[in-house]
Each structure stands twice: as C-alpha cells, then as structure tokens.
Coordinates of C-alpha atoms in Angstrom, one line a residue:
X1 CA -30.8 -7.5 -38.0
X2 CA -29.2 -5.7 -35.1
X3 CA -28.3 -2.2 -35.9
X4 CA -24.6 -1.5 -36.3
X5 CA -23.3 0.7 -33.6
X6 CA -20.5 2.7 -35.2
X7 CA -19.7 4.7 -32.1
X8 CA -19.3 1.5 -30.0
X9 CA -17.1 -0.1 -32.6
X10 CA -14.9 3.0 -32.7
X11 CA -14.5 2.9 -29.0
X12 CA -13.5 -0.8 -29.1
X13 CA -10.9 0.0 -31.8
X14 CA -9.6 2.9 -29.7
X15 CA -9.2 0.7 -26.6
X16 CA -7.4 -1.9 -28.7
X17 CA -5.0 0.7 -30.2
X18 CA -4.3 2.0 -26.7
X19 CA -3.5 -1.5 -25.4
X20 CA -1.2 -2.1 -28.4
X21 CA 0.6 1.2 -27.6
X22 CA 1.2 0.2 -24.0
X23 CA 2.3 -3.3 -25.0
X24 CA 4.8 -1.8 -27.5
X25 CA 6.1 0.5 -24.7
X26 CA 6.5 -2.5 -22.4
X27 CA 8.4 -4.3 -25.2
X28 CA 10.7 -1.4 -25.8
X29 CA 11.4 -1.2 -22.1
X30 CA 12.8 -4.7 -22.3
X31 CA 14.8 -3.9 -25.4
X32 CA 16.5 -0.8 -23.9
X33 CA 16.8 -2.1 -20.4
X34 CA 14.6 0.6 -18.8
X35 CA 11.6 0.1 -16.5
X36 CA 8.2 0.6 -18.2
X37 CA 5.7 3.1 -16.7
X38 CA 2.1 4.0 -17.5
X39 CA 1.6 7.7 -16.4
X40 CA -2.1 7.5 -16.6
X41 CA -2.3 6.4 -13.0
X42 CA 0.7 8.4 -11.7
X43 CA 0.6 11.9 -10.2
X44 CA 2.7 14.4 -12.2
X45 CA 4.8 16.7 -10.0
X46 CA 4.8 20.3 -11.3
X47 CA 8.3 20.9 -9.8
X48 CA 9.6 18.2 -12.0
X49 CA 7.9 19.6 -15.1
X50 CA 9.5 23.0 -14.5
X51 CA 12.9 21.5 -15.2
X52 CA 12.2 21.1 -19.0
X53 CA 10.1 23.6 -21.0
X54 CA 6.9 22.3 -22.5
X55 CA 8.1 22.9 -26.1
X56 CA 11.3 21.0 -25.5
X57 CA 9.5 18.2 -23.8
X58 CA 7.1 17.7 -26.7
X59 CA 9.9 17.9 -29.2
X60 CA 12.0 15.3 -27.4
X61 CA 9.0 13.1 -26.5
X62 CA 10.1 13.3 -22.8
X63 CA 8.2 14.1 -19.6
X64 CA 9.7 14.7 -16.2
X65 CA 7.1 13.5 -13.7
X66 CA 8.8 13.2 -10.3
X67 CA 11.5 15.1 -8.5
X68 CA 13.1 13.8 -5.3
X69 CA 16.2 15.8 -4.2
X70 CA 18.4 16.0 -7.2
X71 CA 16.9 12.8 -8.8
X72 CA 14.5 13.6 -11.6
X73 CA 12.3 10.7 -12.9
X74 CA 11.5 11.0 -16.6
X75 CA 9.3 9.1 -19.0
X76 CA 10.6 8.9 -22.6
X77 CA 9.2 7.3 -25.7
X78 CA 12.7 6.3 -26.9
X79 CA 16.0 7.2 -25.3
X80 CA 17.6 7.2 -28.8
X81 CA 15.8 10.5 -29.7
X82 CA 18.5 13.2 -30.3
X83 CA 16.3 15.9 -28.7
X84 CA 15.8 13.7 -25.6
X85 CA 19.6 13.1 -25.3
X86 CA 20.1 16.8 -25.4
X87 CA 17.5 17.5 -22.7
X88 CA 19.0 14.8 -20.5
X89 CA 22.5 16.3 -21.0
X90 CA 21.2 19.7 -20.0
X91 CA 19.7 18.2 -16.8
X92 CA 23.0 16.5 -15.9
X93 CA 24.9 19.8 -16.4
X94 CA 22.5 21.4 -13.9
X95 CA 23.4 18.8 -11.3
X96 CA 20.4 16.5 -11.7
X97 CA 20.4 12.7 -11.9
X98 CA 18.0 11.5 -14.6
X99 CA 16.2 8.2 -13.9
X100 CA 14.5 7.0 -17.1
X101 CA 11.3 5.0 -17.8
X102 CA 9.8 3.9 -21.1
X103 CA 6.3 5.1 -21.7
X104 CA 3.7 5.3 -24.5
X105 CA 2.9 8.5 -26.3
X106 CA -0.5 8.7 -24.6
X107 CA 1.3 8.6 -21.2
X108 CA 3.5 11.5 -22.3
X109 CA 0.5 13.4 -23.5
X110 CA -1.1 13.0 -20.1
X111 CA 2.0 14.5 -18.5
X112 CA 2.3 17.4 -21.0
X113 CA -1.3 18.4 -20.1
X114 CA -0.1 19.1 -16.6
X115 CA 2.1 22.0 -17.9
X116 CA -1.0 24.1 -17.4
X117 CA -0.6 23.6 -13.7
X118 CA 3.0 24.9 -13.7
X119 CA 2.0 28.5 -14.3
X120 CA -0.7 28.2 -11.7
X121 CA 1.7 26.8 -9.1
X122 CA 4.2 29.6 -9.9
X123 CA 1.5 32.2 -9.3
X124 CA 0.8 30.8 -5.8
X125 CA 0.5 33.6 -3.2
X126 CA 1.7 33.7 0.4
X127 CA -0.7 31.6 2.5
X128 CA -1.0 28.7 0.0
X129 CA 1.4 25.9 1.1
X130 CA 4.7 24.9 -0.4
X131 CA 6.6 21.8 0.5
X132 CA 10.2 22.1 1.6
X133 CA 12.1 18.9 2.4
X134 CA 14.6 20.9 4.5
X135 CA 11.9 22.4 6.6
X136 CA 10.2 19.1 6.9
X137 CA 13.4 17.7 8.4
X138 CA 13.6 20.6 10.8
X139 CA 10.0 20.2 12.0
X140 CA 10.6 16.5 12.5
X141 CA 13.4 17.3 14.9
X142 CA 11.0 19.3 17.0
X143 CA 8.2 16.6 17.0
X144 CA 8.3 13.6 19.4
X145 CA 4.6 13.2 20.3
X146 CA 1.2 14.1 19.0
X147 CA 1.1 16.9 21.7
X148 CA 4.1 18.5 20.0
X149 CA 2.2 18.5 16.7
X150 CA -0.8 20.1 18.4
X151 CA 1.4 22.8 20.0
X152 CA 3.2 23.6 16.8
X153 CA -0.1 23.9 14.8
X154 CA -1.7 26.0 17.5
X155 CA 1.3 28.2 17.6
X156 CA 1.1 28.9 13.9
X157 CA -2.7 29.4 13.9
X158 CA -2.3 32.0 16.6
X159 CA 0.6 33.8 15.0
X160 CA -0.2 37.0 13.1
X161 CA 2.5 36.5 10.5
X162 CA 1.2 35.6 7.1
X163 CA 4.0 33.1 6.5
X164 CA 3.1 31.0 9.5
X165 CA 0.0 29.7 7.8
X166 CA 2.1 28.5 4.8
X167 CA 4.0 26.1 7.1
X168 CA 1.0 24.3 8.6
X169 CA 1.0 21.6 5.9
X170 CA 4.7 21.0 6.5
X171 CA 4.0 20.6 10.3
X172 CA 1.2 18.1 9.6
X173 CA 3.4 16.0 7.2
X174 CA 6.4 16.2 9.4
X175 CA 4.3 15.3 12.4
X176 CA 2.9 12.3 10.6
X177 CA 6.4 11.1 9.6
X178 CA 7.9 11.7 13.0
X179 CA 5.2 9.7 15.0
X180 CA 4.9 7.0 12.4
X181 CA 1.3 7.8 11.3
X182 CA 0.0 5.6 8.5
X183 CA -2.8 8.0 7.5
X184 CA -3.6 11.7 7.9
X185 CA -7.3 12.6 8.0
X186 CA -8.6 16.2 7.4
X187 CA -12.4 16.1 8.2
X188 CA -14.8 19.0 7.8
X189 CA -17.5 19.1 10.5
X190 CA -20.4 21.5 11.0
X191 CA -18.5 24.2 12.9
X192 CA -14.8 23.1 12.7
X193 CA -12.3 21.0 10.9
X194 CA -10.8 18.0 12.6
X195 CA -7.3 16.7 12.0
X196 CA -6.6 13.0 12.9
X197 CA -3.7 10.7 12.6
X198 CA -4.0 6.9 12.4
X199 CA -1.3 5.5 14.7
X200 CA -0.8 1.7 14.7
X201 CA -4.2 1.2 13.2
X202 CA -6.1 3.5 15.6
X203 CA -7.3 7.1 14.9
X204 CA -6.3 9.9 17.3
X205 CA -7.5 13.5 17.3
X206 CA -4.6 15.9 16.8
X207 CA -6.1 19.4 16.5
X208 CA -9.1 21.4 15.3
X209 CA -8.9 24.5 13.0
X210 CA -11.0 26.9 11.0
X211 CA -12.6 26.6 7.6
X212 CA -10.3 29.3 6.2
X213 CA -7.2 27.3 7.0
X214 CA -8.9 24.1 5.7
X215 CA -9.5 25.8 2.3
X216 CA -5.8 26.6 2.0
X217 CA -4.8 23.1 2.9
X218 CA -7.3 21.6 0.5
X219 CA -6.1 23.7 -2.4
X220 CA -2.5 22.8 -1.7
X221 CA -3.1 19.1 -1.2
X222 CA -5.1 18.9 -4.5
X223 CA -2.5 20.9 -6.4
X224 CA 0.5 18.7 -5.4
X225 CA -1.5 15.5 -5.7
X226 CA -2.5 16.2 -9.3
X227 CA -6.2 16.6 -8.5
X228 CA -8.6 19.0 -10.2
X229 CA -9.0 22.1 -8.0
X230 CA -12.5 23.0 -9.4
X231 CA -14.1 19.6 -8.8
X232 CA -15.7 19.4 -5.4
X233 CA -18.7 17.0 -5.8
X234 CA -16.8 13.9 -7.0
X235 CA -14.2 11.7 -5.2
X236 CA -10.7 12.0 -6.5
X237 CA -7.5 10.1 -6.0
X238 CA -3.9 11.3 -6.5
X239 CA -0.4 11.1 -5.0
X240 CA 2.8 13.0 -4.5
X241 CA 6.3 12.3 -3.1
X242 CA 8.5 13.9 -0.5
X243 CA 12.2 13.4 0.2
X244 CA 13.1 13.3 3.8
X245 CA 16.7 12.5 4.8
X246 CA 17.4 10.5 1.6
X247 CA 14.2 8.6 2.0
X248 CA 11.5 9.0 -0.7
X249 CA 8.1 8.9 1.0
X250 CA 5.0 8.6 -1.2
X251 CA 1.7 10.0 -0.1
X252 CA -1.5 8.7 -1.7
X253 CA -4.3 11.3 -1.5
X254 CA -8.1 10.7 -1.5
X255 CA -10.8 13.3 -1.4
X256 CA -14.5 12.5 -0.8
X257 CA -17.3 15.1 -0.9
X258 CA -19.3 15.3 2.3
X259 CA -22.0 17.4 4.0
X260 CA -19.6 20.1 5.2
X261 CA -16.9 19.9 2.6
X262 CA -14.4 17.5 1.1
X263 CA -12.9 14.9 3.5
X264 CA -9.2 14.4 2.8
X265 CA -7.2 11.3 3.6
X266 CA -3.4 11.1 2.9
X267 CA -2.0 7.6 3.2
X268 CA 1.7 7.7 4.1
X269 CA 3.7 5.0 2.3
X270 CA 7.0 5.2 4.0
X271 CA 9.5 2.6 2.6
X272 CA 11.0 2.1 6.0
X273 CA 7.6 1.1 7.4
X274 CA 6.6 -1.1 4.4
X275 CA 10.0 -2.7 3.9
X276 CA 9.8 -5.2 6.8
X277 CA 12.1 -8.3 6.5
X278 CA 10.3 -11.6 6.6
X279 CA 11.8 -12.5 10.0
X280 CA 10.4 -9.4 11.6
X281 CA 6.7 -9.8 10.6
X282 CA 5.9 -11.8 13.8
X283 CA 5.5 -15.2 12.2
X284 CA 6.0 -17.9 14.8
X285 CA 9.0 -20.2 14.2
X286 CA 7.0 -23.4 13.0
X287 CA 4.9 -21.5 10.5
X288 CA 7.9 -19.5 9.4
X289 CA 9.8 -22.7 8.5
X290 CA 6.7 -23.9 6.5
X291 CA 6.4 -20.6 4.6
X292 CA 10.1 -20.5 3.8
X293 CA 9.8 -24.0 2.2
X294 CA 6.6 -23.1 0.3
X295 CA 7.8 -19.8 -1.2
X296 CA 11.0 -21.5 -2.5
X297 CA 9.0 -23.9 -4.7
X298 CA 9.2 -23.3 -8.5
X299 CA 5.5 -23.2 -9.0
X300 CA 2.2 -23.1 -7.2
X301 CA 0.2 -20.4 -5.4
X302 CA 0.7 -18.7 -2.1
X303 CA -2.4 -16.7 -0.9
X304 CA -2.5 -14.2 1.9
X305 CA -5.9 -13.2 3.2
X306 CA -7.3 -10.5 5.6
X307 CA -9.2 -7.2 5.5
X308 CA -7.9 -3.9 4.2
X309 CA -5.0 -2.6 6.3
X310 CA -4.0 -6.0 7.8
X311 CA -0.5 -5.9 6.3
X312 CA -1.0 -8.3 3.4
X313 CA 1.0 -6.3 0.9
X314 CA 3.9 -5.9 3.4
X315 CA 3.9 -9.7 3.8
X316 CA 4.0 -10.3 0.0
X317 CA 6.8 -7.8 -0.4
X318 CA 8.7 -9.7 2.3
X319 CA 8.2 -12.9 0.4
X320 CA 9.5 -11.3 -2.9
X321 CA 12.6 -9.9 -1.2
X322 CA 13.3 -13.3 0.4
X323 CA 13.2 -15.2 -2.9
X324 CA 14.7 -12.6 -5.2
X325 CA 17.8 -13.5 -7.2
X326 CA 19.2 -12.5 -10.5
X327 CA 18.4 -15.9 -11.8
X328 CA 14.6 -15.4 -11.8
X329 CA 12.2 -12.8 -13.3
X330 CA 9.6 -11.4 -11.0
X331 CA 6.6 -9.3 -12.2
X332 CA 4.0 -7.6 -10.0
X333 CA 0.6 -6.1 -10.8
X334 CA -0.4 -3.7 -8.1
X335 CA -2.9 -1.1 -7.1
X336 CA -1.0 1.0 -6.4
X337 CA 2.7 0.3 -6.3
X338 CA 3.4 1.0 -2.6
X339 CA 7.1 0.2 -2.5
X340 CA 9.7 -0.1 -5.3
X341 CA 11.5 -3.4 -5.2
X342 CA 15.0 -3.5 -6.7
X343 CA 15.3 -5.9 -9.7
X344 CA 11.5 -6.5 -9.9
X345 CA 9.3 -5.4 -12.8
X346 CA 6.3 -3.6 -11.2
X347 CA 3.2 -2.4 -13.0
X348 CA 0.3 -0.4 -11.7
X349 CA -3.3 -1.1 -12.6
X350 CA -5.4 1.7 -14.3
X351 CA -9.1 0.7 -14.4
X352 CA -10.0 3.9 -16.3
X353 CA -7.7 2.8 -19.1
X354 CA -9.0 -0.8 -18.9
X355 CA -5.8 -2.1 -17.4
X356 CA -7.1 -4.1 -14.4
X357 CA -5.6 -7.1 -12.5
X358 CA -6.8 -9.6 -15.1
X359 CA -5.3 -7.7 -18.0
X360 CA -2.1 -7.1 -16.1
X361 CA -1.8 -10.8 -15.3
X362 CA -2.4 -11.8 -18.9
X363 CA 0.2 -9.3 -20.1
X364 CA 2.7 -10.4 -17.4
X365 CA 2.4 -14.1 -18.5
X366 CA 3.6 -13.0 -21.9
X367 CA 6.8 -11.7 -20.4
X368 CA 8.2 -15.1 -19.4
X369 CA 8.1 -14.6 -15.6
X370 CA 9.1 -17.1 -13.0
X371 CA 7.2 -15.4 -10.2
X372 CA 4.1 -13.2 -10.4
X373 CA 2.5 -11.1 -7.7
X374 CA -1.1 -10.2 -8.3
X375 CA -2.1 -7.4 -5.8
X376 CA -5.6 -8.9 -5.3
X377 CA -7.9 -11.5 -6.7
X378 CA -11.2 -9.8 -7.1
X379 CA -13.1 -11.8 -9.7
X380 CA -13.5 -15.2 -11.1
X381 CA -11.6 -14.6 -14.3
X382 CA -8.6 -13.3 -12.4
X383 CA -8.8 -16.3 -10.0
X384 CA -8.9 -18.8 -12.8
X385 CA -6.1 -17.2 -14.7
X386 CA -3.9 -17.1 -11.6
X387 CA -4.6 -20.7 -10.8
X388 CA -3.8 -21.7 -14.3
X389 CA -0.5 -19.8 -14.1
X390 CA 0.3 -21.7 -10.9
X391 CA -0.4 -25.0 -12.7
X392 CA 1.8 -24.1 -15.7
X393 CA 5.2 -23.5 -14.0
X394 CA 4.8 -20.1 -12.3
X395 CA 5.0 -19.2 -8.6
X396 CA 2.0 -16.9 -7.9
X397 CA 1.6 -14.7 -4.9
X398 CA -1.7 -12.9 -4.3
X399 CA -4.2 -11.7 -1.7
X400 CA -7.9 -12.4 -1.1
X401 CA -10.5 -10.9 1.2
X402 CA -11.7 -13.6 3.6
X403 CA -12.0 -13.7 7.4
X404 CA -9.6 -16.6 7.9
X405 CA -7.3 -19.0 6.1
X406 CA -10.0 -21.7 6.0
X407 CA -12.3 -19.4 4.2
X408 CA -10.0 -19.1 1.2
X409 CA -11.1 -22.3 -0.6
X410 CA -14.9 -21.6 -0.3
X411 CA -14.2 -18.1 -1.6
X412 CA -12.2 -19.3 -4.6
X413 CA -15.0 -21.8 -5.4
X414 CA -17.6 -19.0 -5.1
X415 CA -15.5 -17.1 -7.7
X416 CA -15.7 -20.1 -10.1
X417 CA -12.5 -22.0 -9.4
X418 CA -12.6 -25.7 -10.0
X419 CA -12.2 -27.6 -6.7
X420 CA -10.4 -30.5 -8.3
X421 CA -7.5 -28.3 -9.5
X422 CA -7.0 -26.3 -6.3
X423 CA -4.9 -29.0 -4.6
X424 CA -2.5 -29.0 -7.5
X425 CA -2.4 -25.2 -7.7
X426 CA -2.2 -24.0 -4.1
X427 CA 0.9 -24.4 -1.9
X428 CA -0.4 -22.6 1.2
X429 CA -3.0 -20.1 2.2
X430 CA -2.4 -17.7 5.1
X431 CA -4.5 -15.2 7.0
X432 CA -3.3 -12.3 9.1
X433 CA -4.2 -9.3 11.3
X434 CA -2.1 -6.6 12.8
X435 CA -2.0 -6.0 16.6
X436 CA -0.3 -3.1 18.4
X437 CA 2.8 -4.0 20.4
X438 CA 3.0 -3.0 24.0
X439 CA 5.4 -0.1 24.6
X440 CA 8.5 -1.6 26.1
X441 CA 9.1 1.5 28.2
X442 CA 5.9 1.4 30.2
X443 CA 4.1 -1.9 29.8
X444 CA 3.0 -3.4 33.2
X445 CA 3.0 -7.0 34.3
X446 CA -0.3 -8.1 35.8
X447 CA -2.3 -11.1 36.9
X448 CA -5.1 -12.0 34.6
X449 CA -8.7 -11.8 36.0
X450 CA -10.6 -15.1 36.4
X451 CA -12.4 -14.5 33.1
X452 CA -9.1 -13.7 31.3
X453 CA -7.5 -16.8 32.8
X454 CA -10.3 -19.0 31.7
X455 CA -10.1 -17.7 28.1
X456 CA -6.3 -18.2 28.0
X457 CA -6.5 -21.7 29.4
X458 CA -9.3 -22.6 27.0
X459 CA -7.1 -21.6 24.0
X460 CA -4.0 -23.2 25.4
X461 CA -5.9 -26.6 25.6
X462 CA -6.6 -26.4 21.8
X463 CA -2.9 -26.2 21.0
X464 CA -1.8 -29.6 19.8
X465 CA 2.0 -28.8 20.0
X466 CA 4.1 -29.1 23.1
X467 CA 4.5 -25.7 24.9
X468 CA 5.3 -24.4 28.4
X469 CA 3.1 -21.2 28.5
X470 CA 0.7 -20.8 31.4
X471 CA -2.1 -18.3 32.2
X472 CA -0.3 -17.0 35.3
X473 CA 0.7 -13.5 34.1
X474 CA 0.1 -11.1 31.3
X475 CA 1.1 -7.5 30.5
X476 CA -1.1 -4.5 30.1
X477 CA -0.8 -1.0 28.5
X478 CA 0.1 2.0 30.6
X479 CA 1.2 5.0 28.5
X480 CA 4.2 7.3 28.5
X481 CA 5.9 10.0 26.3
X482 CA 7.7 7.3 24.2
X483 CA 4.3 5.9 23.0
X484 CA 2.3 9.1 22.8
X485 CA 0.5 8.0 26.0
X486 CA -1.2 5.1 24.2
X487 CA 0.6 2.3 25.8
X488 CA 1.5 0.8 22.4
X489 CA 4.3 1.4 20.0
X490 CA 4.5 -0.3 16.6
X491 CA 2.5 -3.3 15.3
X492 CA 3.1 -7.0 14.6
X493 CA 1.2 -9.6 12.8
X494 CA -0.8 -12.5 14.1
X495 CA -1.0 -15.3 11.6
X496 CA -2.5 -18.6 10.7
X497 CA -1.9 -20.9 7.8
X498 CA -3.1 -24.1 6.1
X499 CA -1.0 -26.3 3.9
X500 CA -2.9 -28.1 1.1
X501 CA -2.3 -31.6 2.2
X502 CA -4.3 -34.9 1.7
X503 CA -6.6 -34.2 4.6
X504 CA -7.6 -30.8 3.4
X505 CA -8.0 -32.1 -0.2
X506 CA -10.4 -34.8 1.1
X507 CA -12.4 -32.2 3.1
X508 CA -12.8 -30.1 0.0
X509 CA -14.1 -33.1 -2.0
X510 CA -16.7 -33.8 0.7
X511 CA -17.5 -30.4 2.1
X512 CA -16.7 -26.8 1.1
X513 CA -17.3 -25.1 4.5
X514 CA -14.5 -23.2 6.2
X515 CA -15.3 -25.1 9.5
X516 CA -14.6 -28.5 7.9
X517 CA -11.4 -27.3 6.2
X518 CA -10.2 -25.9 9.5
X519 CA -10.9 -29.2 11.3
X520 CA -9.1 -31.1 8.5
X521 CA -6.0 -28.9 8.9
X522 CA -5.9 -29.2 12.7
X523 CA -3.3 -31.9 12.6
X524 CA -0.8 -29.8 10.8
X525 CA 0.4 -28.1 14.0
X526 CA 0.1 -24.6 12.7
X527 CA -1.4 -22.0 15.2
X528 CA -4.6 -20.3 14.2
X529 CA -4.8 -16.5 14.7
X530 CA -6.3 -16.8 18.2
X531 CA -3.7 -19.3 19.4
X532 CA -0.9 -17.2 17.8
X533 CA -2.3 -14.1 19.5
X534 CA -2.6 -15.7 22.9
X535 CA 1.1 -16.8 22.6
X536 CA 2.0 -13.2 21.9
X537 CA 0.0 -12.0 24.9
X538 CA 1.7 -14.5 27.2
X539 CA 5.1 -13.4 25.8
X540 CA 4.4 -9.7 26.7
X541 CA 4.3 -8.6 23.0
X542 CA 0.7 -7.4 23.1
X543 CA -2.2 -7.2 25.5
X544 CA -5.3 -9.3 25.7
X545 CA -7.5 -6.2 25.2
X546 CA -5.6 -5.4 22.0
X547 CA -5.9 -9.0 20.7
X548 CA -9.6 -8.8 21.3
X549 CA -9.8 -5.7 19.2
X550 CA -8.8 -7.5 16.0
X551 CA -9.4 -11.2 16.7
X552 CA -12.6 -12.9 17.9
X553 CA -11.3 -14.2 21.2
X554 CA -14.7 -15.9 22.0
X555 CA -14.6 -18.0 18.9
X556 CA -15.2 -21.7 19.6
X557 CA -13.5 -24.6 18.0

C-alpha cells in the first residue's frame, strides 16, 4: 500500500480552505455591492497604511493599501463592522475619500504584515528618494524631450546639495510620463549604470550614472513597490501608483539579478495610453465593420493574437468598452489588471496562491456572466474551458501567442481543442502588431526606390478588394524636437482577421496548417497584416522601414 503523506494532505486542505475563503469574499462583495480584491498580488502602499494605526486596522478588519491624492483604497472583511465604520468616519473627517473593496482575512493579514515597512519608511534619511505628485507635475512642465531629462539628471548629479539626489527618481518618472515612455530600464553594467526609456516600442539611452546613485534608486524602487530590500539574488515583481494631474498612473516593477547588480524595469501603465477607443486603434474600415458585428453577438469567442507588447490587451479593453451596458455582466481575469474599467468586475491572477487563469475562469462562470475576458490562454485546460463557455451562451474574449491569425487554429488544436467544435465556438480570430507613426511635424515625402516600389506593387496585386493606391510615393522619417529626433510619434496597430466561415471550416477538416487556413480565408476580403501595413505606408501613417521592423515584408503568399 502507498504510504499516506500527511504533510501533502494538510497542504491540500490548506489550499482548499484558502480557496473557500476567497470564494466567500467574492460572494460577500456581490451582497454588499463592493468590488472584490485579492491583496496577495497587490503592492501595499506604506503611505496608505500610515493613515490607520496597526492596532486599529487589525481590530476593524480593515487595511488601507493605496493612496492617490485624497482617495484612499481600503480592503475590508465586512463593512458592517462597527470598528471599521469608526475608522472610515475618522478618515472622512480628515478629508479623505474612502474607496472600499471586500477581501478575505488572509488578504488583510498580508497587508498588515507591511506595517513593518512603515517605520522603516519613516526613518528614511536624506538621499533616499521620496515621491511627490506636486514635484512630479513641476518636473513634467520642464521636460519636453529626452535631452531635457538627461540635462536635469546631469544637473542633479553634479550638484553638491544633498537634497538634489533625492529628486532624481522624480525626474526619471516625470520624464517617462512626459515623453510617453512605456518602460523605464535601469541596467547595471561593468563600470556604470545605464538608464533607458522605451519610446513607441524602441529603447533609447537617456543617461549613465554611478553605482552609489543606483543603490539609492534601487532601495527606493523596492520600498515603494513592496519588494524585499534584502533579497538580491532572486527576481521580484511589485507595483505602485502615482497621481499626476488627477490621473492615477500605475507602475509595475520587475527586478532581475545580473552579473553587475539587479536590473530594474518599471512598466508605466498610464490609463490615457491604454484607454484607446476602438475607432482609434488603426483598424481599417472593412475589418472594423466585421469586428463590430462579431463583438455584439451574445456568445462565441473572439481571439486576439500577437507577441508580448503588441497591444492585445488594449484592443480587448476597447472591445469591452464598446459593448458595455448596464444590461450585461462582464468579468475579466487578468495578469495583472492594467486598467480599471467602470462597471466591469475585474480579478487578478495569483499563481503563488493557486489562482491562475483556469481557476479564475471557472470561478467567473459561477458568477452568471454574459461576457468574460481571459487575459491569456496558456494551456489546454484553459482553452477547453473557454471554448466550452463560448458554446454555452457566453461571449469570451481572450489572447493567444501565435505569429498570425491563421496560426490560431493549429495552436488551439495543439493545446487539445477539438477541431469539430471550433467552428461553433469561434466568431473571429485577429492578429496585430504595433508600428510607430511618422511624426506629422517632420515626415518627408519621397519616391520609393526600385526595390521598394517592386515590394509595394507585389503586395497591392494580392489585394482582392478595389483600391486606388499606387506605389508612386511614400513618406520617410526625419526627426525634430516634437518627436525627440526619432522621426516617429505614437503608435498604431496593423491588423489581420479571419472569420470562421464555411471555407475555413472545410480547410480545418482537411488540413490544420496555417497556410491552408490563410488560403481558405482569402476570399473574405480582409487585409492581412502586410497588406494593412502597406496601405498605412501609402497613406503616410508610417514608413516602409518601420513596417519592415515588425512585419515580414518579404513573406510570400
């Protein structure tokens, strides 16, 4: 007989009890009309914790975890608790606006453990950085280009005043916000530390500084991101929020140990950048009309594919905003929640606690939703559950990692999906990439070279729809102050899509290759990414060089 493993069984019981506790918190959130939150995957802001003393918080089963301006976000076990009501009343008297979330006791315990960081943060000496929203706004007014950021940082590094070093972090953040950076990279090298910004998908060197400044930056970033200061040999992930001119900007922090120190990447999740209306994504009119029809259906699946950083989540958010109404219930399962959608129930995965996309999807289906967004389909079980949800009266949005739209079906079949049910489950599958837009201030009209003209004409011949575009002129990047001398400003999507019609269904029954599926869909009249990109080149939206950076322009039909 196999030996009974008591420790393993106790662990299983513990996991089940934790799941029950989270399910109960989610149920109570529906009862009381407050959003549910799991603090296990959320960074706890020490400035928020300072607003309520630890003893009071524990007695009231309440935990302030985020502070933005005068708005304080609090997790409570039950809002009917007398001590909790008293604590909330005290906050209101002090001029704060409480925003409540329902959470489990384990979530609260996780937040209370962070009280140990409050005293450490209060003891911070001059030279360790402190975030000030007012100063961030002031710095942003002084920054227009990456050269302005370099000048400000250099000025502070050369200053002999101790307080100047404490503002470097604000300048870095303000600079990132001002120039529209999506990521800030702090990279230790053998003899120096490099600061880079990712602008419109491309990394740019900003400034180099010393190891002593880096150590101060690293400590402050870790502290406000909820990371452990003493752990240097393991990757960590955290986040924090900053309020700038009534906009709450979230920063997702990642540290990775390297040969010369910990590499830090701060991803800037600016709601203004992520909240792009459907009509401004760059979807060409014919495909736009098809998508509008498909996302209004009461059930089925809409899949968006592409690599990391191709704008898939932004597209899904645009879909959700387009279809939202008070008549339907929408639930999302995300990793992480990048943008808060009004009227939508959003949950965040927490793999360490066993709450992954599959468990989130299963839990969401118990909540009687009309629409479900699954951040990503990563495994066969999640794929099968999502497909089943689409077959049983739910509209499901999700993403998948494939190179193109036609690769979606073979990928799902590889994950164990049954080919026969896909035609009934899937409405449309899309693929997208992001290309930089030419700066309207400095772009230059030019005549394509013979090689470029040949490429454009070859692609135009493959377009089955009527069009008037020719290969006579294109536009190229130049560079000016308005675009940080890059020649580009902002990004736009290039898209392709395939509707699951009879031709595609027949191709799947006979073949499962992406090439055959693409051939079967050719008669639908939807541009592929190369065709869409060439049209944007001929319209002066982007350049041929930029298109070639993200799309294989030499691909043959």
